[in-house]
Amino acid sequence: MVSSDICTTIAMKKEMYICITWLVLVLITSCKEERNIMLQFEEAVTIFPDYQEVKIPYNIAPLNFSLAAPAEEAVAVFSSPGYQFEVKAAKQTFIIPFSKWKQLLKDAKVDKVSITVQIRTEQGWGAYPPFCVYVAEESIDPYIAYRLIEPGYALWNRMGIYQRNLETYQESVIYENKSTGYNCVNCHSFCMQDPE
């Protein structure tokens, strides 16, 4: 008797989970806004940094960018020969998901990525002409090293040498002078040009 009650309880829980999952899926798909492009702008979109018509290594981190002009809502559509995804702007800025970007560049290697920016206006959704980013076969060196110092040298004694992974944008410290009494650092070159 006890085992049949347990089986009944388990079956009811499974049904409940299936119903909740189905309900969540219905809500997600029904909330997706349909964008009908009513306007085709003739001028090119102005973005910062300006990545239009550049050639990039296939392993570079996502090239996030912002719209120069304000827009109520904006969406960027990224397309390669066999892959496509959209990114919605947050405060005029497109933050590209890392995994989708990597898939896009993998698909577009030795080809190009087409990017179409769409904005919502009072007359409806409009689209700028697409621009291309060309993807090279060559990879980028994974790290760049640089000196980081306050602008204008106002606090010249607080400085360090950092490195950034160009495949992920993660920054790490090579050397900070706060551990040695805020002394000057040989920031301009590596010893004998040896990056080790």
PDB file of C-alpha atoms in Angstrom:
ATOM      1  CA  MET A   1       0.000   0.000   0.000  1.00  0.00           C
ATOM      2  CA  VAL A   2       2.749   2.421   0.944  1.00  0.00           C
ATOM      3  CA  SER A   3       4.645   1.825  -2.330  1.00  0.00           C
ATOM      4  CA  SER A   4       1.542   2.543  -4.457  1.00  0.00           C
ATOM      5  CA  ASP A   5       1.027   5.845  -2.573  1.00  0.00           C
ATOM      6  CA  ILE A   6       4.652   6.799  -3.289  1.00  0.00           C
ATOM      7  CA  CYS A   7       4.219   5.933  -6.985  1.00  0.00           C
ATOM      8  CA  THR A   8       1.048   8.032  -7.145  1.00  0.00           C
ATOM      9  CA  THR A   9       2.800  10.980  -5.476  1.00  0.00           C
ATOM     10  CA  ILE A  10       5.755  10.721  -7.864  1.00  0.00           C
ATOM     11  CA  ALA A  11       3.431  10.556 -10.881  1.00  0.00           C
ATOM     12  CA  MET A  12       1.517  13.624  -9.673  1.00  0.00           C
ATOM     13  CA  LYS A  13       4.766  15.561  -9.184  1.00  0.00           C
ATOM     14  CA  LYS A  14       5.905  14.620 -12.695  1.00  0.00           C
ATOM     15  CA  GLU A  15       2.622  15.844 -14.156  1.00  0.00           C
ATOM     16  CA  MET A  16       2.901  19.071 -12.174  1.00  0.00           C
ATOM     17  CA  TYR A  17       6.475  19.683 -13.455  1.00  0.00           C
ATOM     18  CA  ILE A  18       5.383  18.999 -17.034  1.00  0.00           C
ATOM     19  CA  CYS A  19       2.462  21.437 -16.696  1.00  0.00           C
ATOM     20  CA  ILE A  20       4.682  24.158 -15.185  1.00  0.00           C
ATOM     21  CA  THR A  21       7.334  23.681 -17.897  1.00  0.00           C
ATOM     22  CA  TRP A  22       4.686  23.855 -20.632  1.00  0.00           C
ATOM     23  CA  LEU A  23       3.168  26.995 -19.081  1.00  0.00           C
ATOM     24  CA  VAL A  24       6.576  28.714 -18.855  1.00  0.00           C
ATOM     25  CA  LEU A  25       7.313  27.899 -22.510  1.00  0.00           C
ATOM     26  CA  VAL A  26       3.938  29.256 -23.617  1.00  0.00           C
ATOM     27  CA  LEU A  27       4.499  32.483 -21.652  1.00  0.00           C
ATOM     28  CA  ILE A  28       8.016  32.959 -23.043  1.00  0.00           C
ATOM     29  CA  THR A  29       6.991  32.436 -26.661  1.00  0.00           C
ATOM     30  CA  SER A  30       3.846  34.568 -26.363  1.00  0.00           C
ATOM     31  CA  CYS A  31       5.788  37.516 -24.875  1.00  0.00           C
ATOM     32  CA  LYS A  32       8.216  37.744 -27.778  1.00  0.00           C
ATOM     33  CA  GLU A  33       7.620  41.000 -29.597  1.00  0.00           C
ATOM     34  CA  GLU A  34       7.124  40.847 -33.338  1.00  0.00           C
ATOM     35  CA  ARG A  35       9.194  43.460 -35.168  1.00  0.00           C
ATOM     36  CA  ASN A  36       7.812  44.462 -38.534  1.00  0.00           C
ATOM     37  CA  ILE A  37      10.334  46.672 -40.309  1.00  0.00           C
ATOM     38  CA  MET A  38       8.347  49.644 -41.624  1.00  0.00           C
ATOM     39  CA  LEU A  39      11.280  51.918 -42.541  1.00  0.00           C
ATOM     40  CA  GLN A  40      14.537  51.382 -44.392  1.00  0.00           C
ATOM     41  CA  PHE A  41      17.052  54.100 -43.550  1.00  0.00           C
ATOM     42  CA  GLU A  42      19.432  55.162 -46.313  1.00  0.00           C
ATOM     43  CA  GLU A  43      22.254  56.486 -44.134  1.00  0.00           C
ATOM     44  CA  ALA A  44      24.689  54.143 -42.388  1.00  0.00           C
ATOM     45  CA  VAL A  45      24.300  53.578 -38.665  1.00  0.00           C
ATOM     46  CA  THR A  46      26.776  55.447 -36.460  1.00  0.00           C
ATOM     47  CA  ILE A  47      28.320  53.231 -33.814  1.00  0.00           C
ATOM     48  CA  PHE A  48      31.142  53.518 -31.286  1.00  0.00           C
ATOM     49  CA  PRO A  49      33.701  52.082 -31.612  1.00  0.00           C
ATOM     50  CA  ASP A  50      33.281  52.066 -35.366  1.00  0.00           C
ATOM     51  CA  TYR A  51      33.723  48.415 -36.379  1.00  0.00           C
ATOM     52  CA  GLN A  52      32.136  48.827 -39.799  1.00  0.00           C
ATOM     53  CA  GLU A  53      34.000  47.121 -42.664  1.00  0.00           C
ATOM     54  CA  VAL A  54      36.954  46.002 -40.502  1.00  0.00           C
ATOM     55  CA  LYS A  55      38.790  42.679 -40.616  1.00  0.00           C
ATOM     56  CA  ILE A  56      39.111  40.799 -37.333  1.00  0.00           C
ATOM     57  CA  PRO A  57      40.856  37.621 -36.159  1.00  0.00           C
ATOM     58  CA  TYR A  58      38.541  34.652 -35.703  1.00  0.00           C
ATOM     59  CA  ASN A  59      39.363  34.269 -31.996  1.00  0.00           C
ATOM     60  CA  ILE A  60      38.855  37.857 -30.775  1.00  0.00           C
ATOM     61  CA  ALA A  61      36.475  38.590 -27.895  1.00  0.00           C
ATOM     62  CA  PRO A  62      33.019  40.036 -28.689  1.00  0.00           C
ATOM     63  CA  LEU A  63      33.121  43.498 -30.277  1.00  0.00           C
ATOM     64  CA  ASN A  64      30.501  45.221 -28.127  1.00  0.00           C
ATOM     65  CA  PHE A  65      29.398  48.609 -29.427  1.00  0.00           C
ATOM     66  CA  SER A  66      27.042  51.504 -28.729  1.00  0.00           C
ATOM     67  CA  LEU A  67      24.726  53.599 -30.862  1.00  0.00           C
ATOM     68  CA  ALA A  68      25.861  57.198 -31.285  1.00  0.00           C
ATOM     69  CA  ALA A  69      22.273  58.505 -31.574  1.00  0.00           C
ATOM     70  CA  PRO A  70      19.640  57.804 -28.905  1.00  0.00           C
ATOM     71  CA  ALA A  71      16.956  55.238 -29.648  1.00  0.00           C
ATOM     72  CA  GLU A  72      13.930  54.105 -27.657  1.00  0.00           C
ATOM     73  CA  GLU A  73      14.686  50.481 -28.428  1.00  0.00           C
ATOM     74  CA  ALA A  74      17.313  48.874 -30.621  1.00  0.00           C
ATOM     75  CA  VAL A  75      18.186  45.384 -31.799  1.00  0.00           C
ATOM     76  CA  ALA A  76      21.273  44.188 -33.677  1.00  0.00           C
ATOM     77  CA  VAL A  77      20.955  41.143 -35.928  1.00  0.00           C
ATOM     78  CA  PHE A  78      24.229  39.247 -36.402  1.00  0.00           C
ATOM     79  CA  SER A  79      24.354  36.902 -39.412  1.00  0.00           C
ATOM     80  CA  SER A  80      26.943  34.603 -40.929  1.00  0.00           C
ATOM     81  CA  PRO A  81      26.398  32.098 -43.761  1.00  0.00           C
ATOM     82  CA  GLY A  82      24.943  29.469 -41.413  1.00  0.00           C
ATOM     83  CA  TYR A  83      24.217  31.157 -38.093  1.00  0.00           C
ATOM     84  CA  GLN A  84      22.172  34.120 -36.845  1.00  0.00           C
ATOM     85  CA  PHE A  85      21.222  35.689 -33.522  1.00  0.00           C
ATOM     86  CA  GLU A  86      19.891  38.978 -32.142  1.00  0.00           C
ATOM     87  CA  VAL A  87      21.045  41.225 -29.314  1.00  0.00           C
ATOM     88  CA  LYS A  88      18.783  43.818 -27.712  1.00  0.00           C
ATOM     89  CA  ALA A  89      20.497  47.071 -26.706  1.00  0.00           C
ATOM     90  CA  ALA A  90      20.646  48.077 -23.067  1.00  0.00           C
ATOM     91  CA  LYS A  91      21.128  51.848 -22.657  1.00  0.00           C
ATOM     92  CA  GLN A  92      22.240  52.218 -26.301  1.00  0.00           C
ATOM     93  CA  THR A  93      24.876  49.453 -25.923  1.00  0.00           C
ATOM     94  CA  PHE A  94      24.954  45.995 -27.478  1.00  0.00           C
ATOM     95  CA  ILE A  95      26.611  43.440 -25.181  1.00  0.00           C
ATOM     96  CA  ILE A  96      27.192  40.375 -27.344  1.00  0.00           C
ATOM     97  CA  PRO A  97      26.907  36.972 -25.609  1.00  0.00           C
ATOM     98  CA  PHE A  98      30.294  35.267 -25.624  1.00  0.00           C
ATOM     99  CA  SER A  99      29.144  31.785 -26.721  1.00  0.00           C
ATOM    100  CA  LYS A 100      26.999  33.123 -29.578  1.00  0.00           C
ATOM    101  CA  TRP A 101      29.848  35.374 -30.763  1.00  0.00           C
ATOM    102  CA  LYS A 102      32.298  32.451 -30.808  1.00  0.00           C
ATOM    103  CA  GLN A 103      29.825  30.329 -32.792  1.00  0.00           C
ATOM    104  CA  LEU A 104      29.260  33.219 -35.225  1.00  0.00           C
ATOM    105  CA  LEU A 105      32.988  33.709 -35.876  1.00  0.00           C
ATOM    106  CA  LYS A 106      33.553  29.970 -36.183  1.00  0.00           C
ATOM    107  CA  ASP A 107      30.841  29.830 -38.831  1.00  0.00           C
ATOM    108  CA  ALA A 108      32.123  32.961 -40.627  1.00  0.00           C
ATOM    109  CA  LYS A 109      35.850  32.132 -40.616  1.00  0.00           C
ATOM    110  CA  VAL A 110      37.437  33.396 -43.846  1.00  0.00           C
ATOM    111  CA  ASP A 111      34.095  35.012 -44.675  1.00  0.00           C
ATOM    112  CA  LYS A 112      32.091  37.857 -43.172  1.00  0.00           C
ATOM    113  CA  VAL A 113      29.551  38.711 -40.520  1.00  0.00           C
ATOM    114  CA  SER A 114      26.651  40.954 -41.479  1.00  0.00           C
ATOM    115  CA  ILE A 115      25.238  43.218 -38.775  1.00  0.00           C
ATOM    116  CA  THR A 116      21.905  44.981 -39.141  1.00  0.00           C
ATOM    117  CA  VAL A 117      20.854  47.523 -36.527  1.00  0.00           C
ATOM    118  CA  GLN A 118      17.110  48.039 -36.105  1.00  0.00           C
ATOM    119  CA  ILE A 119      15.561  50.811 -34.012  1.00  0.00           C
ATOM    120  CA  ARG A 120      12.036  51.615 -32.894  1.00  0.00           C
ATOM    121  CA  THR A 121      10.800  55.062 -33.931  1.00  0.00           C
ATOM    122  CA  GLU A 122       7.458  56.841 -33.644  1.00  0.00           C
ATOM    123  CA  GLN A 123       6.591  55.514 -37.125  1.00  0.00           C
ATOM    124  CA  GLY A 124       7.511  51.916 -36.207  1.00  0.00           C
ATOM    125  CA  TRP A 125      10.614  49.774 -36.498  1.00  0.00           C
ATOM    126  CA  GLY A 126      13.287  50.848 -38.959  1.00  0.00           C
ATOM    127  CA  ALA A 127      16.465  49.165 -40.182  1.00  0.00           C
ATOM    128  CA  TYR A 128      19.792  50.671 -41.158  1.00  0.00           C
ATOM    129  CA  PRO A 129      21.690  49.168 -44.086  1.00  0.00           C
ATOM    130  CA  PRO A 130      23.711  46.173 -42.873  1.00  0.00           C
ATOM    131  CA  PHE A 131      27.441  46.529 -42.444  1.00  0.00           C
ATOM    132  CA  CYS A 132      30.066  43.801 -42.596  1.00  0.00           C
ATOM    133  CA  VAL A 133      32.866  42.636 -40.363  1.00  0.00           C
ATOM    134  CA  TYR A 134      35.314  40.376 -42.201  1.00  0.00           C
ATOM    135  CA  VAL A 135      36.750  37.363 -40.374  1.00  0.00           C
ATOM    136  CA  ALA A 136      40.374  36.453 -41.017  1.00  0.00           C
ATOM    137  CA  GLU A 137      41.839  32.983 -41.024  1.00  0.00           C
ATOM    138  CA  GLU A 138      44.650  34.126 -38.718  1.00  0.00           C
ATOM    139  CA  SER A 139      44.263  34.219 -34.945  1.00  0.00           C
ATOM    140  CA  ILE A 140      45.134  37.069 -32.615  1.00  0.00           C
ATOM    141  CA  ASP A 141      47.903  36.773 -30.014  1.00  0.00           C
ATOM    142  CA  PRO A 142      46.061  35.982 -26.792  1.00  0.00           C
ATOM    143  CA  TYR A 143      47.502  38.754 -24.589  1.00  0.00           C
ATOM    144  CA  ILE A 144      48.397  42.431 -24.691  1.00  0.00           C
ATOM    145  CA  ALA A 145      50.319  44.138 -21.892  1.00  0.00           C
ATOM    146  CA  TYR A 146      50.031  47.828 -21.002  1.00  0.00           C
ATOM    147  CA  ARG A 147      50.643  50.435 -18.336  1.00  0.00           C
ATOM    148  CA  LEU A 148      47.594  51.728 -16.506  1.00  0.00           C
ATOM    149  CA  ILE A 149      47.896  55.182 -14.959  1.00  0.00           C
ATOM    150  CA  GLU A 150      45.414  57.892 -14.001  1.00  0.00           C
ATOM    151  CA  PRO A 151      44.576  60.312 -16.839  1.00  0.00           C
ATOM    152  CA  GLY A 152      46.684  63.462 -16.759  1.00  0.00           C
ATOM    153  CA  TYR A 153      49.174  61.857 -14.366  1.00  0.00           C
ATOM    154  CA  ALA A 154      47.281  63.441 -11.428  1.00  0.00           C
ATOM    155  CA  LEU A 155      48.204  60.448  -9.288  1.00  0.00           C
ATOM    156  CA  TRP A 156      51.334  59.396 -11.135  1.00  0.00           C
ATOM    157  CA  ASN A 157      52.547  57.294  -8.228  1.00  0.00           C
ATOM    158  CA  ARG A 158      49.628  54.838  -8.543  1.00  0.00           C
ATOM    159  CA  MET A 159      50.455  52.742 -11.573  1.00  0.00           C
ATOM    160  CA  GLY A 160      50.845  49.215 -12.736  1.00  0.00           C
ATOM    161  CA  ILE A 161      51.412  46.913 -15.634  1.00  0.00           C
ATOM    162  CA  TYR A 162      48.447  44.773 -16.617  1.00  0.00           C
ATOM    163  CA  GLN A 163      47.619  42.226 -19.255  1.00  0.00           C
ATOM    164  CA  ARG A 164      44.353  41.589 -21.040  1.00  0.00           C
ATOM    165  CA  ASN A 165      43.303  38.373 -22.720  1.00  0.00           C
ATOM    166  CA  LEU A 166      42.078  39.462 -26.166  1.00  0.00           C
ATOM    167  CA  GLU A 167      39.995  36.309 -26.546  1.00  0.00           C
ATOM    168  CA  THR A 168      37.962  36.995 -23.382  1.00  0.00           C
ATOM    169  CA  TYR A 169      38.769  40.615 -22.299  1.00  0.00           C
ATOM    170  CA  GLN A 170      39.774  39.387 -18.832  1.00  0.00           C
ATOM    171  CA  GLU A 171      42.331  41.699 -17.255  1.00  0.00           C
ATOM    172  CA  SER A 172      44.986  40.574 -14.770  1.00  0.00           C
ATOM    173  CA  VAL A 173      47.805  42.277 -12.898  1.00  0.00           C
ATOM    174  CA  ILE A 174      51.410  41.737 -13.895  1.00  0.00           C
ATOM    175  CA  TYR A 175      52.773  44.296 -11.433  1.00  0.00           C
ATOM    176  CA  GLU A 176      51.282  47.065  -9.272  1.00  0.00           C
ATOM    177  CA  ASN A 177      53.570  49.528  -7.532  1.00  0.00           C
ATOM    178  CA  LYS A 178      51.388  49.735  -4.404  1.00  0.00           C
ATOM    179  CA  SER A 179      53.265  46.701  -3.084  1.00  0.00           C
ATOM    180  CA  THR A 180      56.619  48.544  -3.360  1.00  0.00           C
ATOM    181  CA  GLY A 181      55.890  51.956  -1.868  1.00  0.00           C
ATOM    182  CA  TYR A 182      54.335  53.530  -4.985  1.00  0.00           C
ATOM    183  CA  ASN A 183      57.678  53.829  -6.717  1.00  0.00           C
ATOM    184  CA  CYS A 184      58.084  54.393 -10.446  1.00  0.00           C
ATOM    185  CA  VAL A 185      57.855  51.339 -12.686  1.00  0.00           C
ATOM    186  CA  ASN A 186      59.593  50.620 -15.965  1.00  0.00           C
ATOM    187  CA  CYS A 187      56.256  50.770 -17.757  1.00  0.00           C
ATOM    188  CA  HIS A 188      57.450  51.566 -21.249  1.00  0.00           C
ATOM    189  CA  SER A 189      59.241  48.392 -22.254  1.00  0.00           C
ATOM    190  CA  PHE A 190      60.048  44.902 -21.110  1.00  0.00           C
ATOM    191  CA  CYS A 191      63.605  44.019 -20.207  1.00  0.00           C
ATOM    192  CA  MET A 192      65.445  43.360 -23.481  1.00  0.00           C
ATOM    193  CA  GLN A 193      62.008  43.251 -25.220  1.00  0.00           C
ATOM    194  CA  ASP A 194      61.370  39.849 -23.646  1.00  0.00           C
ATOM    195  CA  PRO A 195      57.656  39.419 -22.773  1.00  0.00           C
ATOM    196  CA  GLU A 196      58.507  36.588 -20.354  1.00  0.00           C
TER     197      GLU A 196
END
